[in-house]
Coordinates of C-alpha atoms in Angstrom, one line a residue:
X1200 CA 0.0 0.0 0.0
X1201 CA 3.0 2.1 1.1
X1202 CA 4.7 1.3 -1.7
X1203 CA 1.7 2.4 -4.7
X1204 CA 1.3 5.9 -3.0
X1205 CA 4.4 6.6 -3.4
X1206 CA 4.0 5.9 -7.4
X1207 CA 1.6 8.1 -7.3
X1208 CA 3.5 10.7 -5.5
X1209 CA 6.4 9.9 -8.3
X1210 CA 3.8 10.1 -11.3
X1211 CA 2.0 13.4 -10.1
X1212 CA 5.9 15.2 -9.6
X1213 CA 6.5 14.7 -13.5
X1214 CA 3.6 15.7 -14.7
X1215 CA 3.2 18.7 -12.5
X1216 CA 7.4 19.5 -13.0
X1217 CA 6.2 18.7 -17.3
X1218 CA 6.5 21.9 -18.8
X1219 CA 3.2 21.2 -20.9
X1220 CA 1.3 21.1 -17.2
X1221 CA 2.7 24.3 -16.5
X1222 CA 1.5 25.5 -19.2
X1223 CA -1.9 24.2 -17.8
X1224 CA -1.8 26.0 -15.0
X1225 CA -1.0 29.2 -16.3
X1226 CA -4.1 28.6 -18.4
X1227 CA -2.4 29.6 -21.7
X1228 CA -2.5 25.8 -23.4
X1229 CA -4.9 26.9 -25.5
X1230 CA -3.1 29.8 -27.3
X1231 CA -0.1 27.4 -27.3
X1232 CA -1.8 24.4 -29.3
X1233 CA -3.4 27.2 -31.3
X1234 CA 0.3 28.9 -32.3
X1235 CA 1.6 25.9 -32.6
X1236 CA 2.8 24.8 -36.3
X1237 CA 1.7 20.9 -37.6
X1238 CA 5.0 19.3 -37.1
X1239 CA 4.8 20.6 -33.8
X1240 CA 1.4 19.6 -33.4
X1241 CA 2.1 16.4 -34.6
X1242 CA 4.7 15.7 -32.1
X1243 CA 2.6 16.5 -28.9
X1244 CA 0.4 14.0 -30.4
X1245 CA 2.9 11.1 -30.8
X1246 CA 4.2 12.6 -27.3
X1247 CA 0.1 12.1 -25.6
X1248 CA 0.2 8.4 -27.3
X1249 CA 3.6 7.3 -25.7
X1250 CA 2.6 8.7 -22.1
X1251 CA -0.7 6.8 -23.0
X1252 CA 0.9 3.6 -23.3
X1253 CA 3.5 4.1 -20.7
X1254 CA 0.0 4.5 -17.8
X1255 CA -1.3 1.7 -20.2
X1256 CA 1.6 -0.7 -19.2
X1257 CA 1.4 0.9 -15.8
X1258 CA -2.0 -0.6 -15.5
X1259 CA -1.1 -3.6 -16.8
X1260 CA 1.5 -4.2 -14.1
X1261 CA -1.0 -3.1 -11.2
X1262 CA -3.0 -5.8 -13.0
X1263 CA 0.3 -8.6 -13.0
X1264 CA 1.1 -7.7 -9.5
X1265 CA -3.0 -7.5 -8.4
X1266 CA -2.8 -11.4 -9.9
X1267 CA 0.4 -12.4 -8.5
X1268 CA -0.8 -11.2 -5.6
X1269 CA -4.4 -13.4 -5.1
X1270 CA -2.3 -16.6 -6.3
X1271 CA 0.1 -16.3 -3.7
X1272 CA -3.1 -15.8 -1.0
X1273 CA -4.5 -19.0 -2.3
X1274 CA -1.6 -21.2 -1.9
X1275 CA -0.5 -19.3 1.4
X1276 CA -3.5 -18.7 3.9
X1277 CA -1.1 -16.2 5.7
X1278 CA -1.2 -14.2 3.1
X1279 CA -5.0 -13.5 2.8
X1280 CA -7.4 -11.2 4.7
X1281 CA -9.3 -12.4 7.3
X1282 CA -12.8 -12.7 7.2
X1283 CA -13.5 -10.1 9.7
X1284 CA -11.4 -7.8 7.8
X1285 CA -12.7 -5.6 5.5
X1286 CA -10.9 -4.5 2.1
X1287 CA -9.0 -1.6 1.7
X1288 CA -9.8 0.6 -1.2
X1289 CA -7.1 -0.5 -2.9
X1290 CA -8.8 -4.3 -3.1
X1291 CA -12.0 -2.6 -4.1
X1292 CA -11.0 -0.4 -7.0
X1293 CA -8.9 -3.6 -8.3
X1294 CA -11.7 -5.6 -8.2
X1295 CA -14.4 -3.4 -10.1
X1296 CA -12.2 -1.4 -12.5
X1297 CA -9.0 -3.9 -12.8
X1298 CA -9.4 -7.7 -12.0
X1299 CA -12.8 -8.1 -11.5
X1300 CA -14.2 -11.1 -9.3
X1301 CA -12.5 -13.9 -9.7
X1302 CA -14.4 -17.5 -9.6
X1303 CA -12.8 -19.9 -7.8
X1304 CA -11.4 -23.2 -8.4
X1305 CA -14.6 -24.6 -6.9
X1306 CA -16.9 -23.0 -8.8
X1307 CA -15.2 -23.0 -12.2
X1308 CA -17.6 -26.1 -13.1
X1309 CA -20.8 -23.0 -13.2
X1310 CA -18.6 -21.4 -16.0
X1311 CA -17.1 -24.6 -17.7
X1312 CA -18.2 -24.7 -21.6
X1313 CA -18.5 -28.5 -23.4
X1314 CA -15.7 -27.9 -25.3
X1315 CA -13.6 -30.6 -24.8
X1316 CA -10.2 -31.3 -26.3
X1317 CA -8.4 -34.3 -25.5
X1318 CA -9.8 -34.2 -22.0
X1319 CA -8.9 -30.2 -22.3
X1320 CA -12.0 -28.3 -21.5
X1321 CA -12.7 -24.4 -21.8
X1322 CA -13.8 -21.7 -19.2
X1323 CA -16.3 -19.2 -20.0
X1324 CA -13.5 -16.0 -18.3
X1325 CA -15.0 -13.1 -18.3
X1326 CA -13.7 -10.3 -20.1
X1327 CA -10.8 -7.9 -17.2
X1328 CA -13.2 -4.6 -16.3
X1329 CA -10.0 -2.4 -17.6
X1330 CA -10.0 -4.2 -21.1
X1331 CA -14.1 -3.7 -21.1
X1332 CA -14.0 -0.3 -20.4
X1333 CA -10.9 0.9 -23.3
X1334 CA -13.0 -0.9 -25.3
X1335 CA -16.5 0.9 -24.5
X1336 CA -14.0 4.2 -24.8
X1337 CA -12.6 3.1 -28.4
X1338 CA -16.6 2.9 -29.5
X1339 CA -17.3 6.0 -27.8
X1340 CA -14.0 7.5 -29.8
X1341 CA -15.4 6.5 -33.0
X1342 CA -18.9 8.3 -32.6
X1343 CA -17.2 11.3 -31.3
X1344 CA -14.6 11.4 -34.1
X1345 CA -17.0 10.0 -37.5
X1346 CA -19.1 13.2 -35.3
X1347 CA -16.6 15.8 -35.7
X1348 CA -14.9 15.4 -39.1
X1349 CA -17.7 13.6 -41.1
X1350 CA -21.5 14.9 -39.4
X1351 CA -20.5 18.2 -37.9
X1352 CA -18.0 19.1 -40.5
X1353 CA -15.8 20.8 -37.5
X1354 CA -12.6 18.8 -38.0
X1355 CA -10.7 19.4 -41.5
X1356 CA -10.4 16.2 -43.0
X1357 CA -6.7 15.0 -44.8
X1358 CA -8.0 16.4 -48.2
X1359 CA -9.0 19.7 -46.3
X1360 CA -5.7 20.0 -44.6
X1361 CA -3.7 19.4 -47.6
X1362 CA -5.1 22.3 -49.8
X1363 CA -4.8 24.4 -46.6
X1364 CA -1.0 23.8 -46.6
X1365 CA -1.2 24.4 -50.4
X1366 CA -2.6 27.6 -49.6
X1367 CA -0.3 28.7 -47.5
X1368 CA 2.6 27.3 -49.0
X1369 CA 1.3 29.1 -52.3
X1370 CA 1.1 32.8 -49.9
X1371 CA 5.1 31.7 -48.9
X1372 CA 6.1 31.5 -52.5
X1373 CA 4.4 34.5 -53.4
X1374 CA 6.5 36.3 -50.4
X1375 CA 9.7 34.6 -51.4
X1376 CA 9.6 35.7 -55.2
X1377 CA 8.2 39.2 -54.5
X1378 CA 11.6 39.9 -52.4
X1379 CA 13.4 37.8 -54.9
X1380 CA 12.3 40.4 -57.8
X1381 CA 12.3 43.2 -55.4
X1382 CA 16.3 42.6 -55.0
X1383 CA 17.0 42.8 -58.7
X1384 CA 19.4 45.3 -59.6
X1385 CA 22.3 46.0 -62.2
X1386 CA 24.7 43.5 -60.6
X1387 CA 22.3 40.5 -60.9
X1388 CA 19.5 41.3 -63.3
X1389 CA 19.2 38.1 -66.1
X1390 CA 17.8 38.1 -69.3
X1391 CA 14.2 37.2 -69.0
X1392 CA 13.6 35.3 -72.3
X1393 CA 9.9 33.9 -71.3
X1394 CA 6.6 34.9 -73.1
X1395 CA 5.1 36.7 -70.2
X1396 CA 8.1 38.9 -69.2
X1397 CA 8.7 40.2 -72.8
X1398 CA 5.7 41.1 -73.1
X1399 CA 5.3 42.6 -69.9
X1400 CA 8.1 44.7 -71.4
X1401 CA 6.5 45.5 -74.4
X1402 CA 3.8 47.0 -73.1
X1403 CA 6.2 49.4 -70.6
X1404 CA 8.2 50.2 -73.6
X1405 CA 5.5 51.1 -75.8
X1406 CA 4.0 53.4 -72.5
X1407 CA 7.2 55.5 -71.6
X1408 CA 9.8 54.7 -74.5
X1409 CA 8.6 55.4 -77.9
X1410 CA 8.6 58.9 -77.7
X1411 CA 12.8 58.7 -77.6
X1412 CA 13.8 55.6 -79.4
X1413 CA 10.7 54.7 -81.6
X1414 CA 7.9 52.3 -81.9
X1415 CA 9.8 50.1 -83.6
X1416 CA 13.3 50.8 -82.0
X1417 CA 14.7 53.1 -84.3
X1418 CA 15.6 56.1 -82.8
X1419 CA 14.5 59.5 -82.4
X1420 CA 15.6 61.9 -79.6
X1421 CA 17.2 58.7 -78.4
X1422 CA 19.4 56.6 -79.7
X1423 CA 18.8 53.6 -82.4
X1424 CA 18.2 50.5 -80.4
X1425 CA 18.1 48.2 -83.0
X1426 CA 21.9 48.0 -84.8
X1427 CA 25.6 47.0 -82.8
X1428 CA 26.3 50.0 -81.4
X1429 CA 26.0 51.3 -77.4
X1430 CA 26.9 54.3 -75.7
X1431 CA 26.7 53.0 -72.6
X1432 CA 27.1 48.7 -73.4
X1433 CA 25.3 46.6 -74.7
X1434 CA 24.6 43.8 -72.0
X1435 CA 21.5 43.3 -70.1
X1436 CA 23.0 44.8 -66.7
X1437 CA 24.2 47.9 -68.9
X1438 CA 20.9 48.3 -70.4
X1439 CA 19.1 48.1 -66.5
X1440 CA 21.4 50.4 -65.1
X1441 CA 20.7 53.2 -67.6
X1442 CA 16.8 52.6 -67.3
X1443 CA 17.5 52.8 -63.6
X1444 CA 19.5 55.8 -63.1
X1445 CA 18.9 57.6 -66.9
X1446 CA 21.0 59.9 -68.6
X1447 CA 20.2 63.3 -67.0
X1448 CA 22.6 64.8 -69.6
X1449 CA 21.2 63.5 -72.4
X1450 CA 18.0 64.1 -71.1
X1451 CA 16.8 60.5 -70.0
X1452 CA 14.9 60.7 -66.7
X1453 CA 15.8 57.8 -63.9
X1454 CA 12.8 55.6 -63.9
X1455 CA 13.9 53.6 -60.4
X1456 CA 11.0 55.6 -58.8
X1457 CA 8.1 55.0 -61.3
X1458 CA 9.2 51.2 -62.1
X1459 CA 9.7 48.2 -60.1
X1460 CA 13.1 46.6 -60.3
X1461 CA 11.0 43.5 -62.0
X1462 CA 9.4 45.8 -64.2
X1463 CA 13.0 47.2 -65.5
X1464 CA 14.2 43.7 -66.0
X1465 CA 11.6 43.1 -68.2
X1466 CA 11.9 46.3 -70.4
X1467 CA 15.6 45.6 -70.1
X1468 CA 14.9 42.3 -71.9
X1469 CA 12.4 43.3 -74.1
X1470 CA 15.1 45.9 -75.3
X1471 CA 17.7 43.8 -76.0
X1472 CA 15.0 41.7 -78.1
X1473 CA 15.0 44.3 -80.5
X1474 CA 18.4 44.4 -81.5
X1475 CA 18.8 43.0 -85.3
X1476 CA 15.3 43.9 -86.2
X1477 CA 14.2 46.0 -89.5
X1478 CA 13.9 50.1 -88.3
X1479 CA 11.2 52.2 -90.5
X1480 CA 13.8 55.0 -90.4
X1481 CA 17.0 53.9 -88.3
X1482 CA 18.9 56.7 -86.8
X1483 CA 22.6 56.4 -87.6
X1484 CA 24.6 53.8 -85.0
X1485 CA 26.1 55.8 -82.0
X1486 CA 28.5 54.7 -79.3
X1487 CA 30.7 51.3 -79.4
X1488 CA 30.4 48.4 -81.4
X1489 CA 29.0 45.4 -78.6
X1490 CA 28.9 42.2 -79.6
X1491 CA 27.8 39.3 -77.7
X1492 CA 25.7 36.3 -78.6
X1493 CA 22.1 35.7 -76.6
X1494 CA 19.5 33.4 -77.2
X1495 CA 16.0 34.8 -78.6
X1496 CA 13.2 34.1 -77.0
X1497 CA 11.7 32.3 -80.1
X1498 CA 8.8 30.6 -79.2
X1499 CA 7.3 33.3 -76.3
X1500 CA 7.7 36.0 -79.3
X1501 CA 5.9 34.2 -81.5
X1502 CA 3.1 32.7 -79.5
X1503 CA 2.5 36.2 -78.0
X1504 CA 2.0 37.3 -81.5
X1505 CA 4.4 40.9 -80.5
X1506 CA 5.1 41.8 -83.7
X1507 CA 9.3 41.2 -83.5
X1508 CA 11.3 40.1 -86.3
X1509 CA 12.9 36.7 -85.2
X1510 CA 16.2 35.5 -85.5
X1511 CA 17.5 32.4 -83.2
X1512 CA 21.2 33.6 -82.7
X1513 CA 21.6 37.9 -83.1
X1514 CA 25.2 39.6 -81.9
X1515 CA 23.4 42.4 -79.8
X1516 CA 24.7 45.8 -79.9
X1517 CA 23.7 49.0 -79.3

């Protein structure tokens, strides 16, 4: 007796010095599970389940030792209560909830079955009150779950919480490549050869760029942006760093402030796109011969229907 209340002193040390029943008692658990992420979440569980079996197996050996116990009364009178005695609470909980009333050896022939095998016969045990009532719980479970997630519609079901990480993994790409383009500058840009970004570009160019350089490229107050030849070089970085920070002298503005950084790589590209094409009325070349070999966007130019001459391989310039 001495020795099961102090278990139960043990047991109720760790779970009050757990830091999960401090949380308890602070009354915060809620907000905890609530900010906590699925892995997380997921972990308490397996966590619950392994305490859960560890009091399961605890039972079990209150059970082992409850059973150990009434053998060694039965073959040692010394050992067993008197009959004036009454049982401790310990004797009556074990009975109702763990061993349940035992027959005994006399009056195993009420509960003897006619199965007989070789002189073998069978008892009709009934089932231990702990195993009756985990099972009356696991049917109780059932109602309460099938309840929640497929009457009440409260739980999310696997297919729910799926498309809700979807979701939110779609909103953390969409973060991750809005600061990705929002760090493009002249010392990284690329060459955006895809359908949507040269058109994108396109349609900026034909807004704020004709006016200088022509619909079609060829030049006007600006230079000719369709032959070899750049003032400033020809490359893709070159190109962005001009639209960036203009040529004040010449009298191009800066357009940092009015376009986004993605915005100028894809006038940038759109630009250098032009380069090789047929001019209406080509200014005359200005600045240094640039040569150096990119790849045309072929198919985006031509599915997008924009209007470019094509040419797979051009030496840009300009």
């Amino acid at each position: 007796m001495k020795k099961f209340k102090s278990l139960l002193l043990l047991l109720g040390g760790l779970f009050l010095t757990f830091p999960g029943f401090a949380q308890n008692a602070d009354g915060n658990w809620m907000e905890a599970l609530g900010s906590m992420k699925s892995s997380q979440l997921t972990l308490l569980i397996i966590l619950v389940v392994v305490l859960g079996v560890i009091l399961l197996l605890l039972i079990l050996m209150v059970y082992l030792m409850s059973f150990l116990s009434s053998v060694l009364k039965k073959q040692n009178p010394k050992f067993a209560l008197s009959e004036e005695q009454a049982p401790s609470w310990l004797e009556s909980f074990k009975v109702k909830y763990v061993t349940g009333k035992r027959k005994s050896i006399e009056e195993e022939k009420d509960i003897m079955l006619d199965h007989s095998y070789d002189g073998i016969v069978e008892l009709d045990n009934f089932m231990p009150p702990w195993l009756k009532y985990v099972f009356y719980f696991s049917i109780a479970f059932a109602f309460i779950y099938v309840g929640n997630y497929l009457v009440l519609g409260i739980g999310k079901t696997q297919y729910e919480e799926y498309d809700e990480e979807l979701r939110l993994a779609s909103i953390q790409k969409e973060k991750y490549q809005a600061l990705a383009l929002g760090s493009i500058d002249e010392t990284n840009v690329l060459f955006d050869k895809s359908g949507p970004a040269i058109k994108s570009g396109q349609t900026i160019y034909e807004n704020n760029c004709v006016a200088c350089h022509a619909s079609d490229g060829g030049g006007g107050v600006g230079p000719n942006l369709t032959d070899d030849y750049w003032i400033h070089g020809g490359s893709i970085q070159d190109v962005f760093k001009v639209i960036k920070y203009g040529v004040p002298e010449k009298g191009m503005i800066p357009w940092q402030d009015q376009l986004s950084p993605e915005e100028m790589q894809q006038v940038s590209s759109f630009i250098l796109t032009l380069v090789g094409n047929t001019s209406a009325n080509p200014k005359e070349p200005q600045g240094e011969l640039y040569e150096a070999v990119i790849e045309k966007p072929i198919d985006a130019l031509t599915e997008e229907g924009l209007g470019v001459e094509i040419v797979e391989q051009d030496t840009v310039g300009n």
